[in-house]
Amino acid sequence: MKTNYEIRYGAHPEDVRTYQTARLRRDFLIENLFVDNEVNMVYSMYDRMIVGGAKPVDEVLTIEAIDPLKAKYFLSRREMGIFNVGKGKGIVKVDGITFELNYKEALYLGMSDRTVTLESADANEPALFYFNSTNAHRNYPDKKITKEDAIVAKMGSLECSNERCINKMIVNQVLPTCQLQMGMTELMTGSVWNTMPAHTHDRRMEAYFYFEIPEGQSACHFMGEPQETRHIWMQNNEAVLSPEWSIHSAAATHNYTFIWGMGGENLDYGDQDFYKITELK
């Protein structure tokens, strides 16, 4: 196996106004999350969230404590949320305890000194593990979460091209966490806009992971200050960092699904500052 990581530093919103396409993509877009028998991650200085992906094919992969953590175990001072976004069944083992994750199922792991491994049940149909991790101050129990366990909110309308189902899965109404919040939003056929009207939340950052984008189609992620917006074109199975000062929304050429993950000082999902569609620039 192989573990790769990079560090992404925070940016002042006034500086981002001057970024050209290549710089925006370098600082915020996360590509190549799923490489055969590799663990790839980005250590972001936005609330110190780690965004990563792993694709075990014919090897068992370990979530290693990368050097910036200065810890023996990845979870020594962290909590973690893992989603299986591959069609094949995934197996997560945590110090001898086994969790099986089917497509679109999630697992929360609390802070503790222990080893986490990932593997696929079938090498011919490997699992794809997408994960977010944030700092933690105490241990909370591990828990597998399915869509049946989620708090579901149906929002938007087909007339406005944003009919969607928000599955709140790793949130404090479902299980206790220190600061990590994650969920999965599925857009209905004919709808392409997510998180519209747009919002920011100064008390936490967010990462979006886009998947179920068919081959030959793309999503356009919108970010930046509400009146200084920027965009990043994205492909299937790519993620993007969203600072606390930035909106996070997208429109695509086909309906899709995305996983949102948040870290920060507030666990209130509804703590958002909304902006009217007509106010965006």
PDB file of N, CA, C and O in Angstrom, residues 1 3 5 39 41 43 50 62-78 114-116:
ATOM      1  N   MET A   1       0.837  -1.191   0.000  1.00  0.00           N
ATOM      2  CA  MET A   1       0.000   0.000   0.000  1.00  0.00           C
ATOM      3  C   MET A   1       0.877   1.247   0.000  1.00  0.00           C
ATOM      4  O   MET A   1       2.074   1.191   0.253  1.00  0.00           O
ATOM      5  N   THR A   3       0.594   5.616   1.058  1.00  0.00           N
ATOM      6  CA  THR A   3      -0.153   6.756   1.583  1.00  0.00           C
ATOM      7  C   THR A   3       0.457   8.037   1.050  1.00  0.00           C
ATOM      8  O   THR A   3       1.675   8.250   1.150  1.00  0.00           O
ATOM      9  N   TYR A   5      -0.068  12.379   0.985  1.00  0.00           N
ATOM     10  CA  TYR A   5      -0.796  13.501   1.570  1.00  0.00           C
ATOM     11  C   TYR A   5      -0.157  14.815   1.146  1.00  0.00           C
ATOM     12  O   TYR A   5       1.002  14.863   0.727  1.00  0.00           O
ATOM     13  N   VAL A  39      -3.917   5.261  -0.258  1.00  0.00           N
ATOM     14  CA  VAL A  39      -4.687   6.190   0.569  1.00  0.00           C
ATOM     15  C   VAL A  39      -4.174   7.585   0.237  1.00  0.00           C
ATOM     16  O   VAL A  39      -2.972   7.853   0.339  1.00  0.00           O
ATOM     17  N   MET A  41      -4.802  11.817   0.811  1.00  0.00           N
ATOM     18  CA  MET A  41      -5.507  12.765   1.670  1.00  0.00           C
ATOM     19  C   MET A  41      -4.907  14.160   1.588  1.00  0.00           C
ATOM     20  O   MET A  41      -3.741  14.339   1.221  1.00  0.00           O
ATOM     21  N   TYR A  43      -4.509  17.520   4.064  1.00  0.00           N
ATOM     22  CA  TYR A  43      -4.600  18.110   5.404  1.00  0.00           C
ATOM     23  C   TYR A  43      -4.834  19.603   5.208  1.00  0.00           C
ATOM     24  O   TYR A  43      -3.949  20.335   4.789  1.00  0.00           O
ATOM     25  N   ILE A  50      -9.174  16.912   7.523  1.00  0.00           N
ATOM     26  CA  ILE A  50      -8.510  16.053   6.561  1.00  0.00           C
ATOM     27  C   ILE A  50      -9.569  15.452   5.648  1.00  0.00           C
ATOM     28  O   ILE A  50     -10.574  14.916   6.111  1.00  0.00           O
ATOM     29  N   THR A  62      -4.120   0.662   5.432  1.00  0.00           N
ATOM     30  CA  THR A  62      -4.169   1.208   6.786  1.00  0.00           C
ATOM     31  C   THR A  62      -4.252   2.722   6.732  1.00  0.00           C
ATOM     32  O   THR A  62      -3.545   3.365   5.947  1.00  0.00           O
ATOM     33  N   ILE A  63      -5.142   3.291   7.539  1.00  0.00           N
ATOM     34  CA  ILE A  63      -5.179   4.750   7.669  1.00  0.00           C
ATOM     35  C   ILE A  63      -4.035   5.137   8.608  1.00  0.00           C
ATOM     36  O   ILE A  63      -4.147   5.028   9.827  1.00  0.00           O
ATOM     37  N   GLU A  64      -2.947   5.569   8.021  1.00  0.00           N
ATOM     38  CA  GLU A  64      -1.735   5.841   8.780  1.00  0.00           C
ATOM     39  C   GLU A  64      -1.749   7.253   9.355  1.00  0.00           C
ATOM     40  O   GLU A  64      -2.347   8.169   8.781  1.00  0.00           O
ATOM     41  N   ALA A  65      -1.063   7.424  10.461  1.00  0.00           N
ATOM     42  CA  ALA A  65      -0.898   8.756  11.046  1.00  0.00           C
ATOM     43  C   ALA A  65       0.161   9.495  10.239  1.00  0.00           C
ATOM     44  O   ALA A  65       1.355   9.195  10.342  1.00  0.00           O
ATOM     45  N   ILE A  66      -0.267  10.427   9.408  1.00  0.00           N
ATOM     46  CA  ILE A  66       0.681  11.176   8.580  1.00  0.00           C
ATOM     47  C   ILE A  66       1.520  12.097   9.463  1.00  0.00           C
ATOM     48  O   ILE A  66       1.130  12.430  10.587  1.00  0.00           O
ATOM     49  N   ASP A  67       2.652  12.504   8.968  1.00  0.00           N
ATOM     50  CA  ASP A  67       3.627  13.247   9.779  1.00  0.00           C
ATOM     51  C   ASP A  67       3.068  14.503  10.441  1.00  0.00           C
ATOM     52  O   ASP A  67       3.394  14.775  11.601  1.00  0.00           O
ATOM     53  N   PRO A  68       2.228  15.306   9.765  1.00  0.00           N
ATOM     54  CA  PRO A  68       1.733  16.529  10.425  1.00  0.00           C
ATOM     55  C   PRO A  68       0.957  16.269  11.712  1.00  0.00           C
ATOM     56  O   PRO A  68       0.843  17.171  12.554  1.00  0.00           O
ATOM     57  N   LEU A  69       0.414  15.061  11.891  1.00  0.00           N
ATOM     58  CA  LEU A  69      -0.366  14.772  13.089  1.00  0.00           C
ATOM     59  C   LEU A  69       0.508  14.571  14.325  1.00  0.00           C
ATOM     60  O   LEU A  69       0.027  14.699  15.458  1.00  0.00           O
ATOM     61  N   LYS A  70       1.776  14.206  14.114  1.00  0.00           N
ATOM     62  CA  LYS A  70       2.699  13.983  15.246  1.00  0.00           C
ATOM     63  C   LYS A  70       2.074  13.045  16.282  1.00  0.00           C
ATOM     64  O   LYS A  70       2.095  13.297  17.479  1.00  0.00           O
ATOM     65  N   ALA A  71       1.509  11.965  15.797  1.00  0.00           N
ATOM     66  CA  ALA A  71       0.832  11.002  16.669  1.00  0.00           C
ATOM     67  C   ALA A  71       1.134   9.598  16.183  1.00  0.00           C
ATOM     68  O   ALA A  71       1.490   9.381  15.016  1.00  0.00           O
ATOM     69  N   LYS A  72       0.976   8.626  17.061  1.00  0.00           N
ATOM     70  CA  LYS A  72       1.210   7.236  16.694  1.00  0.00           C
ATOM     71  C   LYS A  72       0.078   6.697  15.840  1.00  0.00           C
ATOM     72  O   LYS A  72       0.302   5.918  14.910  1.00  0.00           O
ATOM     73  N   TYR A  73      -1.146   7.106  16.162  1.00  0.00           N
ATOM     74  CA  TYR A  73      -2.316   6.627  15.440  1.00  0.00           C
ATOM     75  C   TYR A  73      -3.044   7.806  14.801  1.00  0.00           C
ATOM     76  O   TYR A  73      -3.072   8.918  15.351  1.00  0.00           O
ATOM     77  N   PHE A  74      -3.678   7.555  13.665  1.00  0.00           N
ATOM     78  CA  PHE A  74      -4.427   8.606  12.980  1.00  0.00           C
ATOM     79  C   PHE A  74      -5.517   9.182  13.873  1.00  0.00           C
ATOM     80  O   PHE A  74      -5.772  10.391  13.880  1.00  0.00           O
ATOM     81  N   LEU A  75      -6.181   8.317  14.657  1.00  0.00           N
ATOM     82  CA  LEU A  75      -7.309   8.747  15.474  1.00  0.00           C
ATOM     83  C   LEU A  75      -6.929   9.149  16.893  1.00  0.00           C
ATOM     84  O   LEU A  75      -7.805   9.344  17.732  1.00  0.00           O
ATOM     85  N   SER A  76      -5.651   9.299  17.178  1.00  0.00           N
ATOM     86  CA  SER A  76      -5.237   9.621  18.550  1.00  0.00           C
ATOM     87  C   SER A  76      -5.893  10.894  19.069  1.00  0.00           C
ATOM     88  O   SER A  76      -6.266  10.989  20.240  1.00  0.00           O
ATOM     89  N   ARG A  77      -6.028  11.884  18.213  1.00  0.00           N
ATOM     90  CA  ARG A  77      -6.663  13.146  18.617  1.00  0.00           C
ATOM     91  C   ARG A  77      -7.709  13.580  17.588  1.00  0.00           C
ATOM     92  O   ARG A  77      -7.977  14.775  17.426  1.00  0.00           O
ATOM     93  N   ARG A  78      -8.301  12.590  16.900  1.00  0.00           N
ATOM     94  CA  ARG A  78      -9.220  12.896  15.806  1.00  0.00           C
ATOM     95  C   ARG A  78     -10.426  11.966  15.823  1.00  0.00           C
ATOM     96  O   ARG A  78     -10.372  10.869  16.364  1.00  0.00           O
ATOM     97  N   ARG A 114      -5.927   3.526  18.117  1.00  0.00           N
ATOM     98  CA  ARG A 114      -6.208   2.214  17.532  1.00  0.00           C
ATOM     99  C   ARG A 114      -5.977   2.254  16.035  1.00  0.00           C
ATOM    100  O   ARG A 114      -5.940   3.325  15.417  1.00  0.00           O
ATOM    101  N   THR A 115      -5.833   1.084  15.460  1.00  0.00           N
ATOM    102  CA  THR A 115      -5.523   0.940  14.044  1.00  0.00           C
ATOM    103  C   THR A 115      -6.804   0.761  13.232  1.00  0.00           C
ATOM    104  O   THR A 115      -7.691  -0.003  13.613  1.00  0.00           O
ATOM    105  N   VAL A 116      -6.885   1.463  12.093  1.00  0.00           N
ATOM    106  CA  VAL A 116      -8.025   1.374  11.186  1.00  0.00           C
ATOM    107  C   VAL A 116      -7.535   0.841   9.844  1.00  0.00           C
ATOM    108  O   VAL A 116      -6.612   1.387   9.253  1.00  0.00           O
TER     109      VAL A 116
END
